[in-house]
């Protein structure tokens, strides 16, 4: 059973920063990709950032230059460093892991950007 647990969300002012963590119950090296998604109220869940098994990264255009995805294999954890936050970044952020057979989701962590 794969479990993903997100943490690090909270309330931050515009221009501020947060670092989200996704802790995995299994080795993260087993997954082809690990990603962060977000879902704002009344909207679909959108892909924010992906890191591949080869440590390639991809970002949504809306977060390029502001967000950075990274991983720590020793801790089985994936991070999302979010800088220069904007009110439109407000959403529930979800961690996703994909292996050859299935996709797995965490429970999400709320990020609110407001003054």
Coordinates of N, CA and C in Angstrom, one line a residue:
X1 N 0.8 -1.2 0.0 CA 0.0 0.0 0.0 C 0.9 1.2 0.0
X2 N 0.6 2.1 -0.9 CA 1.4 3.4 -1.0 C 0.6 4.5 -0.3
X3 N 1.2 5.2 0.6 CA 0.6 6.3 1.2 C 1.4 7.6 1.0
X4 N 0.7 8.6 0.6 CA 1.3 9.9 0.4 C 0.7 10.9 1.4
X5 N 1.6 11.6 2.1 CA 1.1 12.6 3.1 C 1.7 14.0 2.8
X6 N 0.9 14.9 2.5 CA 1.3 16.3 2.3 C 1.3 17.1 3.5
X7 N 2.2 18.1 3.6 CA 2.3 19.0 4.7 C 2.9 20.3 4.2
X8 N 2.8 21.3 5.1 CA 3.5 22.6 4.8 C 2.5 23.7 4.3
X9 N 1.3 23.4 4.1 CA 0.4 24.4 3.6 C 0.0 25.4 4.7
X10 N -0.7 26.5 4.3 CA -1.0 27.5 5.3 C -1.4 28.8 4.7
X11 N -1.5 29.8 5.5 CA -1.9 31.1 5.1 C -0.6 32.0 4.9
X12 N -0.5 32.6 3.8 CA 0.7 33.4 3.5 C 0.3 34.7 2.7
X13 N 1.0 35.8 2.9 CA 0.7 37.0 2.2 C 1.2 37.0 0.8
X14 N 0.6 37.7 -0.1 CA 1.1 37.8 -1.5 C 2.6 38.2 -1.5
X15 N 3.3 37.5 -2.3 CA 4.8 37.7 -2.3 C 5.6 36.8 -1.4
X16 N 4.8 36.1 -0.6 CA 5.5 35.2 0.4 C 5.9 33.9 -0.2
X17 N 6.4 33.0 0.7 CA 6.8 31.7 0.2 C 6.4 30.6 1.2
X18 N 6.2 29.4 0.6 CA 5.9 28.2 1.4 C 6.7 27.1 0.8
X19 N 7.0 26.0 1.6 CA 7.5 24.8 1.0 C 6.6 23.7 1.4
X20 N 6.0 23.0 0.4 CA 5.2 21.8 0.7 C 6.1 20.6 0.6
X21 N 5.7 19.6 1.5 CA 6.4 18.3 1.5 C 5.4 17.2 1.2
X22 N 5.8 16.2 0.5 CA 5.0 15.0 0.3 C 5.9 13.8 0.7
X23 N 5.5 13.2 1.8 CA 6.2 12.1 2.4 C 5.5 10.8 1.9
X24 N 6.3 9.9 1.4 CA 5.8 8.6 0.8 C 6.2 7.4 1.7
X25 N 5.3 6.4 1.8 CA 5.5 5.3 2.6 C 6.4 4.3 2.0
X26 N 6.7 4.4 0.7 CA 7.6 3.6 -0.1 C 8.7 4.4 -0.7
X27 N 9.7 3.7 -1.2 CA 10.8 4.4 -1.9 C 10.2 5.2 -3.1
X28 N 10.6 6.4 -3.2 CA 10.1 7.2 -4.3 C 10.8 6.9 -5.6
X29 N 11.9 6.1 -5.5 CA 12.5 5.7 -6.8 C 11.7 4.7 -7.6
X30 N 10.7 4.1 -7.0 CA 9.9 3.1 -7.7 C 8.9 3.8 -8.7
X31 N 8.8 5.1 -8.6 CA 7.8 5.8 -9.4 C 8.4 6.4 -10.6
X32 N 7.6 6.4 -11.7 CA 8.1 7.0 -13.0 C 8.0 8.5 -12.8
X33 N 7.0 9.0 -12.2 CA 6.9 10.5 -12.0 C 6.3 10.7 -10.6
X34 N 6.6 11.8 -10.0 CA 5.9 12.4 -8.9 C 5.6 13.8 -9.2
X35 N 4.4 14.2 -8.8 CA 3.9 15.5 -9.3 C 3.1 16.2 -8.1
X36 N 3.0 17.5 -8.3 CA 2.1 18.3 -7.5 C 0.9 18.8 -8.4
X37 N -0.3 18.7 -7.9 CA -1.5 19.2 -8.6 C -2.1 20.2 -7.6
X38 N -3.0 21.0 -8.1 CA -3.8 21.9 -7.2 C -5.2 22.0 -7.8
X39 N -6.1 22.3 -6.8 CA -7.5 22.4 -7.2 C -8.1 23.6 -6.4
X40 N -8.5 24.6 -7.1 CA -9.2 25.8 -6.5 C -10.7 25.5 -6.4
X41 N -11.4 26.2 -5.5 CA -12.8 25.9 -5.4 C -13.5 26.1 -6.7
X42 N -14.4 25.2 -7.1 CA -15.1 25.3 -8.3 C -14.4 25.0 -9.6
X43 N -13.1 24.6 -9.5 CA -12.3 24.4 -10.7 C -11.7 23.0 -10.7
X44 N -11.2 22.6 -11.9 CA -10.6 21.3 -12.0 C -9.3 21.2 -11.3
X45 N -8.8 20.0 -11.1 CA -7.5 19.7 -10.6 C -6.5 19.9 -11.7
X46 N -5.5 20.7 -11.5 CA -4.5 21.0 -12.5 C -3.1 20.6 -12.1
X47 N -2.4 20.2 -13.1 CA -1.0 19.8 -12.9 C -0.1 21.1 -12.6
X48 N 0.7 21.1 -11.6 CA 1.5 22.2 -11.2 C 3.0 21.9 -11.6
X49 N 3.5 20.8 -11.2 CA 4.9 20.4 -11.4 C 5.1 18.9 -11.4
X50 N 6.1 18.5 -12.1 CA 6.4 17.0 -12.2 C 7.9 16.8 -12.1
X51 N 8.3 15.8 -11.4 CA 9.7 15.4 -11.4 C 9.7 13.9 -11.8
X52 N 10.6 13.6 -12.8 CA 10.6 12.2 -13.3 C 11.7 11.4 -12.5
X53 N 11.7 10.1 -12.8 CA 12.7 9.2 -12.2 C 14.1 9.6 -12.5
X54 N 14.3 10.2 -13.7 CA 15.6 10.7 -14.1 C 15.8 12.2 -13.6
X55 N 15.0 12.6 -12.8 CA 15.0 14.0 -12.2 C 14.8 15.1 -13.2
X56 N 14.2 14.8 -14.3 CA 13.7 15.8 -15.2 C 12.5 16.5 -14.5
X57 N 12.3 17.8 -14.8 CA 11.2 18.5 -14.2 C 10.4 19.3 -15.3
X58 N 9.1 19.4 -15.0 CA 8.2 20.2 -15.9 C 7.3 21.0 -15.0
X59 N 6.9 22.2 -15.5 CA 6.1 23.1 -14.7 C 5.0 23.7 -15.6
X60 N 3.9 24.0 -14.9 CA 2.8 24.7 -15.6 C 3.3 26.1 -15.8
X61 N 2.9 26.7 -16.9 CA 3.3 28.0 -17.3 C 3.1 29.1 -16.2
X62 N 2.0 28.9 -15.5 CA 1.6 29.9 -14.5 C 2.6 29.9 -13.3
X63 N 3.4 28.8 -13.1 CA 4.3 28.8 -11.9 C 5.8 28.8 -12.3
X64 N 6.1 28.8 -13.6 CA 7.5 28.7 -14.0 C 8.2 30.0 -13.5
X65 N 9.4 29.7 -13.0 CA 10.2 30.7 -12.4 C 9.9 31.1 -11.0
X66 N 8.8 30.5 -10.4 CA 8.4 30.8 -9.1 C 8.4 29.6 -8.2
X67 N 8.0 28.4 -8.8 CA 8.0 27.2 -8.0 C 9.1 26.2 -8.4
X68 N 9.6 25.4 -7.5 CA 10.6 24.4 -7.8 C 10.2 23.1 -7.1
X69 N 10.2 22.1 -7.9 CA 10.0 20.7 -7.4 C 11.3 20.0 -7.2
X70 N 11.4 19.3 -6.1 CA 12.7 18.5 -5.9 C 12.3 17.3 -5.1
X71 N 13.3 16.5 -4.9 CA 13.1 15.2 -4.1 C 14.3 14.9 -3.3
X72 N 14.1 14.2 -2.2 CA 15.1 13.6 -1.3 C 14.8 12.1 -1.2
X73 N 15.6 11.3 -1.9 CA 15.4 9.9 -1.9 C 15.6 9.3 -0.5
X74 N 16.6 9.8 0.2 CA 16.9 9.3 1.6 C 15.7 9.4 2.5
X75 N 14.9 10.5 2.3 CA 13.7 10.7 3.1 C 12.4 10.3 2.5
X76 N 12.5 9.8 1.2 CA 11.3 9.4 0.5 C 10.3 10.6 0.4
X77 N 10.8 11.7 0.1 CA 10.0 13.0 0.2 C 10.2 13.8 -1.1
X78 N 9.1 14.4 -1.5 CA 9.1 15.3 -2.7 C 8.7 16.7 -2.1
X79 N 9.3 17.7 -2.6 CA 9.0 19.1 -2.1 C 8.5 19.9 -3.3
X80 N 7.8 21.0 -2.9 CA 7.4 22.0 -3.8 C 7.7 23.3 -3.1
X81 N 8.8 24.0 -3.6 CA 9.1 25.3 -3.0 C 8.4 26.3 -3.8
X82 N 7.6 27.1 -3.2 CA 6.7 28.1 -3.8 C 7.1 29.5 -3.4
X83 N 7.6 30.3 -4.3 CA 8.0 31.7 -4.0 C 7.1 32.7 -4.7
X84 N 7.2 33.9 -4.3 CA 6.4 35.0 -5.0 C 5.0 34.6 -5.2
X85 N 4.4 34.1 -4.1 CA 3.0 33.6 -4.2 C 2.0 34.7 -4.5
X86 N 1.0 34.3 -5.2 CA -0.1 35.2 -5.7 C -1.4 34.7 -5.2
X87 N -2.4 35.6 -5.0 CA -3.7 35.1 -4.6 C -4.3 34.0 -5.5
X88 N -3.9 34.0 -6.7 CA -4.4 33.0 -7.6 C -3.8 31.6 -7.4
X89 N -2.8 31.5 -6.6 CA -2.2 30.3 -6.2 C -2.9 29.6 -5.1
X90 N -3.9 30.2 -4.6 CA -4.8 29.6 -3.5 C -5.5 28.4 -4.0
X91 N -5.3 27.3 -3.3 CA -5.9 26.0 -3.7 C -5.5 25.0 -2.7
X92 N -6.1 23.8 -2.9 CA -5.7 22.6 -2.2 C -4.6 21.9 -3.1
X93 N -3.5 21.7 -2.5 CA -2.3 21.1 -3.3 C -2.2 19.6 -3.0
X94 N -2.2 18.8 -4.0 CA -2.1 17.3 -3.9 C -0.9 16.8 -4.5
X95 N -0.4 15.8 -3.8 CA 0.8 15.0 -4.3 C 0.3 13.8 -5.1
X96 N 1.0 13.5 -6.1 CA 0.6 12.3 -7.0 C 1.9 11.5 -7.3
X97 N 1.8 10.2 -7.3 CA 2.8 9.4 -7.7 C 2.3 8.4 -8.7
X98 N 3.1 8.2 -9.8 CA 2.7 7.2 -10.8 C 3.8 6.2 -11.0
X99 N 3.4 4.9 -10.8 CA 4.3 3.8 -11.2 C 3.7 3.1 -12.5
X100 N 4.2 2.0 -12.8 CA 3.8 1.3 -14.0 C 2.4 0.8 -14.0
X101 N 1.8 0.7 -12.8 CA 0.5 0.1 -12.7 C -0.6 1.0 -12.2
X102 N -0.3 2.0 -11.5 CA -1.3 2.8 -10.9 C -0.8 4.2 -10.5
X103 N -1.8 5.1 -10.2 CA -1.5 6.4 -9.6 C -2.0 6.5 -8.2
X104 N -1.3 7.3 -7.4 CA -1.6 7.4 -6.0 C -1.7 8.9 -5.6
X105 N -2.6 9.2 -4.7 CA -2.9 10.5 -4.3 C -2.7 10.7 -2.8
X106 N -2.3 11.9 -2.4 CA -2.4 12.2 -1.0 C -3.7 12.9 -0.7
X107 N -3.9 13.3 0.6 CA -5.1 13.9 1.0 C -5.2 15.4 0.7
X108 N -4.1 16.0 0.4 CA -4.1 17.4 0.1 C -3.7 18.3 1.2
X109 N -3.2 19.5 0.9 CA -2.9 20.5 1.9 C -3.3 21.9 1.4
X110 N -4.0 22.6 2.2 CA -4.5 23.9 1.8 C -3.5 25.0 1.8
X111 N -3.4 25.7 0.7 CA -2.6 26.9 0.6 C -3.5 28.1 0.3
X112 N -3.4 29.1 1.2 CA -4.2 30.3 1.0 C -3.3 31.5 0.9
X113 N -3.4 32.3 -0.2 CA -2.5 33.5 -0.3 C -3.4 34.7 -0.3
X114 N -3.3 35.4 0.8 CA -4.2 36.5 1.1 C -3.6 37.5 2.0
X115 N -3.9 38.8 1.8 CA -3.4 39.8 2.7 C -4.5 40.1 3.8

